[in-house]
Structures are given as structure tokens and as C-alpha cells.
Amino acid sequence: NAGVTQTPKFQVLKTGQSMTLQCAQDMNHNSMYWYRQDPGMGLRLIYYSASEGTTDKGEVPNGYNVSRLNKREFSLRLESAAPSQTSVYFCAITGTALSEQYFGPGTRLTVT
Amino acid sequence: QKEVEQNSGPLSVPEGAIASLNCTYSDRGSQSFFWYRQYSGKSPELIMFIYSNGDKEDGRFTAQLNKASQYVSLLIRDSQPSDSATYLCAVNTYNAGNNRKLIWGLGTSLAVNP
């Protein structure tokens, strides 16, 4: 996962708590993405950002907000966590070439 | 609803055999096609992409694309136990600049037996 870092690696929240997942890249790519991965559901896009200052909804944006703070960083916020948000969250980046697609190591989130 | 379908497996092959993984997609406007490998507990890793009909080879991996039949496949020659993983197929139907919104299959689990 060289180039894309995520924090934290693991997190347990109680229902109603809030938290922010952080993603940072050092590859100078414009596009950044947040996915969640659940058994039987596959990878689903939550939000993406084509460039600094822009964000767009993906397939499952409800319950989440994002911030593209600068070209390097893209954060995902859960304002009021729900058990349905228990998942593994991946940040990803893409460059201009089709070969330039990289995932971060993931954050395993459990909401009780 | 745009869909990407894969057999969930598990697909079990002996070491040294050819593993064949298949993927079909519903949107005829799809432009590029990707195969990712995901080891248990790890993040997906891009291993192949293809955008033209025909075959594309990279080492022991061959991606095959048939747009008329709307399927893409991945062949792994001389399979090794280290190839045991889940293989995800992803299809790009939208590409503005380097912005890539992918539709993902659920993955095929491959087990290579020594």
C-alpha cells in the first residue's frame, strides 16, 4: 500500500458516536475515493473526489460526509454511527494511466 | 442497474494448473476492465487491466475481453499456492479525465492446492 495511508486501522464505536477516518496519499494523484466492503455486498463507493475542492456522492453516501482538505488528504466522517456502518473502509486513488490505481490498507470499523 | 457478475467459488485448482476466472457485465458502454487480487484481510491490488477486445498477457496472467459477449476473463497459468486469494472484477463505465467510477463484482475465491 505504498503511497496511500489510512488511520486508524481499527476502531470500535458505540451507536451515535462520531468519528473521522483519515486518508493521505503521497503520489500526487487527483482522484480519491472512499469505499466500504461488506461480505456478500462487495466494494461499494461512498464518495469520491476528482480534485481538490470537489466531492461527489457515490452509491451509498447516506450517513457519511467527506472533506477534500488538500490534494493529499481525503477524510470520511460518520456523524452518528449506526451498526449498519460496521464495515471495512478503503481509501483509493487513481492517476491518469489505467495502471495507476491504489488502495490504502483499510480501516476495520465496528459499531455496537 | 449496471451489474458485474462473477462466480463466488471457491474455485479449486492443483498447483501448476491453469485457473480460469470469469466475469460478465451488463453495460455495453463499459470502457475498461480490471482484475484485482485481494488476500484475506488485505486491500485489493490491481493485477491486470484491458480495454480492447482480445488477449493481454502479463507474466503468468492473461486477461481476455469479448465486448460482443460482454465478458472478461482472467487466466492464471502455472498456478501457485500464493495465488490463493479472492479475485475481483471491476468495470469502468465512466471516465472523465482520470476519474474512475468502477462497478465491482463480488469476487471469486481461488484456492490453489499444493
PDB file of C-alpha atoms in Angstrom:
ATOM      1  CA  ASN A   1       0.000   0.000   0.000  1.00  0.00           C
ATOM      2  CA  ALA A   2       2.882   2.322  -0.692  1.00  0.00           C
ATOM      3  CA  GLY A   3       1.619   5.841  -1.198  1.00  0.00           C
ATOM      4  CA  VAL A   4      -1.815   5.597   0.472  1.00  0.00           C
ATOM      5  CA  THR A   5      -2.157   5.615   4.237  1.00  0.00           C
ATOM      6  CA  GLN A   6      -5.271   5.322   6.370  1.00  0.00           C
ATOM      7  CA  THR A   7      -5.849   5.942  10.044  1.00  0.00           C
ATOM      8  CA  PRO A   8      -6.960   4.373  12.250  1.00  0.00           C
ATOM      9  CA  LYS A   9      -6.534   0.691  11.322  1.00  0.00           C
ATOM     10  CA  PHE A  10      -9.209  -0.464  13.741  1.00  0.00           C
ATOM     11  CA  GLN A  11     -11.996   1.335  15.593  1.00  0.00           C
ATOM     12  CA  VAL A  12     -14.908   0.340  17.796  1.00  0.00           C
ATOM     13  CA  LEU A  13     -17.686   2.882  18.238  1.00  0.00           C
ATOM     14  CA  LYS A  14     -20.922   2.922  20.139  1.00  0.00           C
ATOM     15  CA  THR A  15     -24.113   3.784  18.276  1.00  0.00           C
ATOM     16  CA  GLY A  16     -24.438   7.548  17.970  1.00  0.00           C
ATOM     17  CA  GLN A  17     -20.752   8.337  18.345  1.00  0.00           C
ATOM     18  CA  SER A  18     -18.916  10.228  15.643  1.00  0.00           C
ATOM     19  CA  MET A  19     -15.515   9.735  14.103  1.00  0.00           C
ATOM     20  CA  THR A  20     -13.378  10.714  11.140  1.00  0.00           C
ATOM     21  CA  LEU A  21     -11.400   8.301   9.004  1.00  0.00           C
ATOM     22  CA  GLN A  22      -8.280   9.819   7.513  1.00  0.00           C
ATOM     23  CA  CYS A  23      -6.672   9.072   4.166  1.00  0.00           C
ATOM     24  CA  ALA A  24      -3.482  10.579   2.798  1.00  0.00           C
ATOM     25  CA  GLN A  25      -1.501   9.972  -0.381  1.00  0.00           C
ATOM     26  CA  ASP A  26       1.941  10.977  -1.494  1.00  0.00           C
ATOM     27  CA  MET A  27       1.576  10.095  -5.182  1.00  0.00           C
ATOM     28  CA  ASN A  28       0.212  13.470  -6.343  1.00  0.00           C
ATOM     29  CA  HIS A  29      -2.881  11.935  -7.951  1.00  0.00           C
ATOM     30  CA  ASN A  30      -6.024  13.990  -8.352  1.00  0.00           C
ATOM     31  CA  SER A  31      -8.758  11.426  -7.776  1.00  0.00           C
ATOM     32  CA  MET A  32      -9.500   9.922  -4.386  1.00  0.00           C
ATOM     33  CA  TYR A  33     -12.268   7.555  -3.296  1.00  0.00           C
ATOM     34  CA  TRP A  34     -13.872   6.082  -0.223  1.00  0.00           C
ATOM     35  CA  TYR A  35     -15.273   2.543  -0.431  1.00  0.00           C
ATOM     36  CA  ARG A  36     -16.834   0.210   2.045  1.00  0.00           C
ATOM     37  CA  GLN A  37     -16.587  -3.560   1.736  1.00  0.00           C
ATOM     38  CA  ASP A  38     -19.093  -5.918   3.301  1.00  0.00           C
ATOM     39  CA  PRO A  39     -19.459  -9.695   2.947  1.00  0.00           C
ATOM     40  CA  GLY A  40     -21.898 -10.515   0.173  1.00  0.00           C
ATOM     41  CA  MET A  41     -22.084  -6.871  -0.921  1.00  0.00           C
ATOM     42  CA  GLY A  42     -18.685  -6.325  -2.411  1.00  0.00           C
ATOM     43  CA  LEU A  43     -16.998  -2.968  -2.728  1.00  0.00           C
ATOM     44  CA  ARG A  44     -19.361  -0.012  -2.788  1.00  0.00           C
ATOM     45  CA  LEU A  45     -18.387   3.574  -3.491  1.00  0.00           C
ATOM     46  CA  ILE A  46     -19.344   6.036  -0.769  1.00  0.00           C
ATOM     47  CA  TYR A  47     -17.874   9.313  -2.058  1.00  0.00           C
ATOM     48  CA  TYR A  48     -15.188  10.353  -4.453  1.00  0.00           C
ATOM     49  CA  SER A  49     -13.209  13.480  -5.215  1.00  0.00           C
ATOM     50  CA  ALA A  50     -11.960  14.275  -8.699  1.00  0.00           C
ATOM     51  CA  SER A  51      -9.717  17.066  -7.484  1.00  0.00           C
ATOM     52  CA  GLU A  52      -9.002  19.314  -4.541  1.00  0.00           C
ATOM     53  CA  GLY A  53     -12.140  21.185  -3.566  1.00  0.00           C
ATOM     54  CA  THR A  54     -14.621  18.865  -5.278  1.00  0.00           C
ATOM     55  CA  THR A  55     -16.532  15.885  -3.927  1.00  0.00           C
ATOM     56  CA  ASP A  56     -19.350  13.762  -5.322  1.00  0.00           C
ATOM     57  CA  LYS A  57     -21.654  11.110  -3.966  1.00  0.00           C
ATOM     58  CA  GLY A  58     -21.169   7.507  -4.851  1.00  0.00           C
ATOM     59  CA  GLU A  59     -23.500   4.574  -4.481  1.00  0.00           C
ATOM     60  CA  VAL A  60     -24.017   4.646  -0.687  1.00  0.00           C
ATOM     61  CA  PRO A  61     -23.418   8.187   0.675  1.00  0.00           C
ATOM     62  CA  ASN A  62     -26.123   8.299   3.354  1.00  0.00           C
ATOM     63  CA  GLY A  63     -24.749   8.707   6.862  1.00  0.00           C
ATOM     64  CA  TYR A  64     -21.354   9.952   5.675  1.00  0.00           C
ATOM     65  CA  ASN A  65     -19.673  13.256   4.888  1.00  0.00           C
ATOM     66  CA  VAL A  66     -16.317  13.890   3.269  1.00  0.00           C
ATOM     67  CA  SER A  67     -13.732  16.623   3.066  1.00  0.00           C
ATOM     68  CA  ARG A  68     -11.013  17.008   0.481  1.00  0.00           C
ATOM     69  CA  LEU A  69      -8.738  19.118   2.601  1.00  0.00           C
ATOM     70  CA  ASN A  70      -5.996  19.441   0.002  1.00  0.00           C
ATOM     71  CA  LYS A  71      -4.583  17.343  -2.801  1.00  0.00           C
ATOM     72  CA  ARG A  72      -3.079  14.842  -0.341  1.00  0.00           C
ATOM     73  CA  GLU A  73      -5.888  14.271   2.118  1.00  0.00           C
ATOM     74  CA  PHE A  74      -9.468  12.982   1.870  1.00  0.00           C
ATOM     75  CA  SER A  75     -11.374  12.329   5.076  1.00  0.00           C
ATOM     76  CA  LEU A  76     -14.602  10.445   5.732  1.00  0.00           C
ATOM     77  CA  ARG A  77     -16.799  11.423   8.665  1.00  0.00           C
ATOM     78  CA  LEU A  78     -19.505   9.464  10.401  1.00  0.00           C
ATOM     79  CA  GLU A  79     -21.578  11.979  12.356  1.00  0.00           C
ATOM     80  CA  SER A  80     -23.760   9.482  14.219  1.00  0.00           C
ATOM     81  CA  ALA A  81     -22.541   5.934  13.794  1.00  0.00           C
ATOM     82  CA  ALA A  82     -25.034   3.103  13.303  1.00  0.00           C
ATOM     83  CA  PRO A  83     -24.478  -0.675  13.457  1.00  0.00           C
ATOM     84  CA  SER A  84     -25.189  -0.790   9.691  1.00  0.00           C
ATOM     85  CA  GLN A  85     -21.943   1.139   9.214  1.00  0.00           C
ATOM     86  CA  THR A  86     -19.894  -1.734  10.587  1.00  0.00           C
ATOM     87  CA  SER A  87     -17.607  -2.476   7.671  1.00  0.00           C
ATOM     88  CA  VAL A  88     -14.113  -2.314   6.275  1.00  0.00           C
ATOM     89  CA  TYR A  89     -13.411   1.093   4.756  1.00  0.00           C
ATOM     90  CA  PHE A  90     -10.885   1.562   1.982  1.00  0.00           C
ATOM     91  CA  CYS A  91      -9.479   4.748   0.568  1.00  0.00           C
ATOM     92  CA  ALA A  92      -8.266   4.562  -3.035  1.00  0.00           C
ATOM     93  CA  ILE A  93      -6.570   6.845  -5.525  1.00  0.00           C
ATOM     94  CA  THR A  94      -6.298   6.844  -9.299  1.00  0.00           C
ATOM     95  CA  GLY A  95      -3.928   8.541 -11.662  1.00  0.00           C
ATOM     96  CA  THR A  96      -4.182   9.313 -15.342  1.00  0.00           C
ATOM     97  CA  ALA A  97      -2.983   5.919 -16.532  1.00  0.00           C
ATOM     98  CA  LEU A  98      -5.261   2.902 -16.155  1.00  0.00           C
ATOM     99  CA  SER A  99      -2.498   1.135 -14.261  1.00  0.00           C
ATOM    100  CA  GLU A 100      -2.468   3.833 -11.601  1.00  0.00           C
ATOM    101  CA  GLN A 101      -4.959   2.543  -9.068  1.00  0.00           C
ATOM    102  CA  TYR A 102      -4.005   2.056  -5.461  1.00  0.00           C
ATOM    103  CA  PHE A 103      -5.856   1.184  -2.288  1.00  0.00           C
ATOM    104  CA  GLY A 104      -4.973   2.048   1.267  1.00  0.00           C
ATOM    105  CA  PRO A 105      -4.662  -0.722   3.872  1.00  0.00           C
ATOM    106  CA  GLY A 106      -8.199  -0.215   5.178  1.00  0.00           C
ATOM    107  CA  THR A 107      -9.944   0.664   8.432  1.00  0.00           C
ATOM    108  CA  ARG A 108     -11.930  -2.000  10.197  1.00  0.00           C
ATOM    109  CA  LEU A 109     -14.862  -0.298  11.935  1.00  0.00           C
ATOM    110  CA  THR A 110     -17.270  -1.940  14.345  1.00  0.00           C
ATOM    111  CA  VAL A 111     -20.309  -0.089  15.631  1.00  0.00           C
ATOM    112  CA  THR A 112     -22.021  -1.679  18.624  1.00  0.00           C
TER     113      THR A 112
ATOM    114  CA  GLN B   1     -28.896  -1.202 -12.840  1.00  0.00           C
ATOM    115  CA  LYS B   2     -25.368  -1.784 -14.062  1.00  0.00           C
ATOM    116  CA  GLU B   3     -24.071  -5.128 -12.892  1.00  0.00           C
ATOM    117  CA  VAL B   4     -20.907  -7.140 -12.829  1.00  0.00           C
ATOM    118  CA  GLU B   5     -21.252 -10.830 -12.068  1.00  0.00           C
ATOM    119  CA  GLN B   6     -18.710 -13.407 -11.008  1.00  0.00           C
ATOM    120  CA  ASN B   7     -18.982 -16.941  -9.701  1.00  0.00           C
ATOM    121  CA  SER B   8     -18.250 -16.771  -5.997  1.00  0.00           C
ATOM    122  CA  GLY B   9     -16.425 -20.092  -5.993  1.00  0.00           C
ATOM    123  CA  PRO B  10     -14.458 -21.381  -4.339  1.00  0.00           C
ATOM    124  CA  LEU B  11     -12.541 -22.400  -7.426  1.00  0.00           C
ATOM    125  CA  SER B  12     -10.046 -25.057  -6.503  1.00  0.00           C
ATOM    126  CA  VAL B  13      -7.137 -25.975  -8.792  1.00  0.00           C
ATOM    127  CA  PRO B  14      -3.999 -28.041  -8.262  1.00  0.00           C
ATOM    128  CA  GLU B  15      -0.619 -26.354  -8.217  1.00  0.00           C
ATOM    129  CA  GLY B  16       0.733 -25.900 -11.740  1.00  0.00           C
ATOM    130  CA  ALA B  17      -2.699 -25.925 -13.395  1.00  0.00           C
ATOM    131  CA  ILE B  18      -4.437 -23.107 -15.235  1.00  0.00           C
ATOM    132  CA  ALA B  19      -7.020 -21.186 -13.223  1.00  0.00           C
ATOM    133  CA  SER B  20      -9.789 -19.572 -15.257  1.00  0.00           C
ATOM    134  CA  LEU B  21     -11.854 -16.794 -13.718  1.00  0.00           C
ATOM    135  CA  ASN B  22     -14.827 -15.272 -15.490  1.00  0.00           C
ATOM    136  CA  CYS B  23     -16.798 -12.060 -15.261  1.00  0.00           C
ATOM    137  CA  THR B  24     -19.819 -10.767 -17.160  1.00  0.00           C
ATOM    138  CA  TYR B  25     -21.106  -7.222 -17.235  1.00  0.00           C
ATOM    139  CA  SER B  26     -24.397  -5.663 -18.234  1.00  0.00           C
ATOM    140  CA  ASP B  27     -23.496  -2.198 -19.573  1.00  0.00           C
ATOM    141  CA  ARG B  28     -22.473  -2.242 -23.231  1.00  0.00           C
ATOM    142  CA  GLY B  29     -20.995   1.221 -22.762  1.00  0.00           C
ATOM    143  CA  SER B  30     -18.282  -0.134 -20.491  1.00  0.00           C
ATOM    144  CA  GLN B  31     -14.859   1.097 -21.495  1.00  0.00           C
ATOM    145  CA  SER B  32     -12.194  -0.583 -19.422  1.00  0.00           C
ATOM    146  CA  PHE B  33     -11.969  -3.681 -17.310  1.00  0.00           C
ATOM    147  CA  PHE B  34      -9.867  -4.525 -14.299  1.00  0.00           C
ATOM    148  CA  TRP B  35      -8.838  -7.548 -12.296  1.00  0.00           C
ATOM    149  CA  TYR B  36      -7.811  -7.128  -8.693  1.00  0.00           C
ATOM    150  CA  ARG B  37      -6.419  -9.671  -6.281  1.00  0.00           C
ATOM    151  CA  GLN B  38      -7.369  -9.462  -2.626  1.00  0.00           C
ATOM    152  CA  TYR B  39      -5.737 -11.596   0.022  1.00  0.00           C
ATOM    153  CA  SER B  40      -7.750 -12.256   3.149  1.00  0.00           C
ATOM    154  CA  GLY B  41      -7.661  -9.238   5.452  1.00  0.00           C
ATOM    155  CA  LYS B  42      -5.811  -7.095   2.906  1.00  0.00           C
ATOM    156  CA  SER B  43      -6.758  -4.418   0.412  1.00  0.00           C
ATOM    157  CA  PRO B  44      -7.381  -5.034  -3.304  1.00  0.00           C
ATOM    158  CA  GLU B  45      -4.369  -4.870  -5.596  1.00  0.00           C
ATOM    159  CA  LEU B  46      -4.645  -4.202  -9.322  1.00  0.00           C
ATOM    160  CA  ILE B  47      -3.083  -7.034 -11.331  1.00  0.00           C
ATOM    161  CA  MET B  48      -4.438  -6.576 -14.867  1.00  0.00           C
ATOM    162  CA  PHE B  49      -6.487  -4.199 -16.953  1.00  0.00           C
ATOM    163  CA  ILE B  50      -7.762  -4.437 -20.519  1.00  0.00           C
ATOM    164  CA  TYR B  51      -9.760  -2.177 -22.798  1.00  0.00           C
ATOM    165  CA  SER B  52      -9.505  -3.750 -26.273  1.00  0.00           C
ATOM    166  CA  ASN B  53     -11.062  -6.969 -27.489  1.00  0.00           C
ATOM    167  CA  GLY B  54      -8.697  -9.899 -27.403  1.00  0.00           C
ATOM    168  CA  ASP B  55      -5.977 -11.077 -25.057  1.00  0.00           C
ATOM    169  CA  LYS B  56      -3.478  -9.212 -22.939  1.00  0.00           C
ATOM    170  CA  GLU B  57      -0.644 -11.116 -21.289  1.00  0.00           C
ATOM    171  CA  ASP B  58       1.500 -10.152 -18.326  1.00  0.00           C
ATOM    172  CA  GLY B  59       3.727 -12.890 -16.992  1.00  0.00           C
ATOM    173  CA  ARG B  60       1.555 -15.785 -15.825  1.00  0.00           C
ATOM    174  CA  PHE B  61      -1.633 -13.710 -16.170  1.00  0.00           C
ATOM    175  CA  THR B  62      -3.757 -13.296 -19.291  1.00  0.00           C
ATOM    176  CA  ALA B  63      -6.822 -11.096 -19.453  1.00  0.00           C
ATOM    177  CA  GLN B  64      -9.329 -11.773 -22.210  1.00  0.00           C
ATOM    178  CA  LEU B  65     -12.053  -9.375 -23.317  1.00  0.00           C
ATOM    179  CA  ASN B  66     -15.042 -10.044 -25.569  1.00  0.00           C
ATOM    180  CA  LYS B  67     -17.215  -6.947 -25.763  1.00  0.00           C
ATOM    181  CA  ALA B  68     -19.783  -8.536 -28.066  1.00  0.00           C
ATOM    182  CA  SER B  69     -20.488 -11.220 -25.468  1.00  0.00           C
ATOM    183  CA  GLN B  70     -19.875  -8.832 -22.568  1.00  0.00           C
ATOM    184  CA  TYR B  71     -17.435 -10.961 -20.686  1.00  0.00           C
ATOM    185  CA  VAL B  72     -13.932 -10.614 -19.431  1.00  0.00           C
ATOM    186  CA  SER B  73     -11.804 -13.414 -18.064  1.00  0.00           C
ATOM    187  CA  LEU B  74      -8.531 -13.889 -16.249  1.00  0.00           C
ATOM    188  CA  LEU B  75      -6.297 -16.904 -16.807  1.00  0.00           C
ATOM    189  CA  ILE B  76      -3.550 -17.734 -14.355  1.00  0.00           C
ATOM    190  CA  ARG B  77      -1.012 -20.185 -15.768  1.00  0.00           C
ATOM    191  CA  ASP B  78       1.187 -22.398 -13.597  1.00  0.00           C
ATOM    192  CA  SER B  79      -0.944 -21.585 -10.551  1.00  0.00           C
ATOM    193  CA  GLN B  80       0.922 -21.314  -7.262  1.00  0.00           C
ATOM    194  CA  PRO B  81      -0.367 -21.584  -3.685  1.00  0.00           C
ATOM    195  CA  SER B  82       0.498 -17.884  -3.351  1.00  0.00           C
ATOM    196  CA  ASP B  83      -2.200 -17.179  -5.964  1.00  0.00           C
ATOM    197  CA  SER B  84      -4.845 -18.298  -3.464  1.00  0.00           C
ATOM    198  CA  ALA B  85      -6.945 -15.176  -2.938  1.00  0.00           C
ATOM    199  CA  THR B  86     -10.203 -13.550  -3.986  1.00  0.00           C
ATOM    200  CA  TYR B  87     -10.173 -12.079  -7.475  1.00  0.00           C
ATOM    201  CA  LEU B  88     -12.353  -9.052  -8.070  1.00  0.00           C
ATOM    202  CA  CYS B  89     -13.569  -7.960 -11.470  1.00  0.00           C
ATOM    203  CA  ALA B  90     -14.309  -4.247 -11.925  1.00  0.00           C
ATOM    204  CA  VAL B  91     -15.740  -2.394 -14.893  1.00  0.00           C
ATOM    205  CA  ASN B  92     -15.413   1.281 -15.702  1.00  0.00           C
ATOM    206  CA  THR B  93     -18.379   2.838 -17.419  1.00  0.00           C
ATOM    207  CA  TYR B  94     -17.426   6.451 -16.789  1.00  0.00           C
ATOM    208  CA  ASN B  95     -14.129   8.135 -17.203  1.00  0.00           C
ATOM    209  CA  ALA B  96     -13.738  11.894 -17.096  1.00  0.00           C
ATOM    210  CA  GLY B  97     -10.059  12.588 -17.094  1.00  0.00           C
ATOM    211  CA  ASN B  98      -8.564  10.255 -14.532  1.00  0.00           C
ATOM    212  CA  ASN B  99     -11.769   9.961 -12.565  1.00  0.00           C
ATOM    213  CA  ARG B 100     -12.833   6.357 -12.459  1.00  0.00           C
ATOM    214  CA  LYS B 101     -16.160   5.111 -11.115  1.00  0.00           C
ATOM    215  CA  LEU B 102     -15.986   1.364 -11.082  1.00  0.00           C
ATOM    216  CA  ILE B 103     -18.725  -1.232 -10.833  1.00  0.00           C
ATOM    217  CA  TRP B 104     -17.446  -4.207  -8.855  1.00  0.00           C
ATOM    218  CA  GLY B 105     -18.220  -7.868  -8.906  1.00  0.00           C
ATOM    219  CA  LEU B 106     -18.400  -9.768  -5.629  1.00  0.00           C
ATOM    220  CA  GLY B 107     -15.259 -11.715  -6.378  1.00  0.00           C
ATOM    221  CA  THR B 108     -14.239 -15.317  -6.996  1.00  0.00           C
ATOM    222  CA  SER B 109     -12.340 -17.151  -4.309  1.00  0.00           C
ATOM    223  CA  LEU B 110      -9.430 -19.179  -5.720  1.00  0.00           C
ATOM    224  CA  ALA B 111      -7.671 -21.938  -3.822  1.00  0.00           C
ATOM    225  CA  VAL B 112      -4.501 -23.444  -5.303  1.00  0.00           C
ATOM    226  CA  ASN B 113      -3.722 -26.787  -3.689  1.00  0.00           C
ATOM    227  CA  PRO B 114      -0.099 -27.929  -3.349  1.00  0.00           C
TER     228      PRO B 114
END
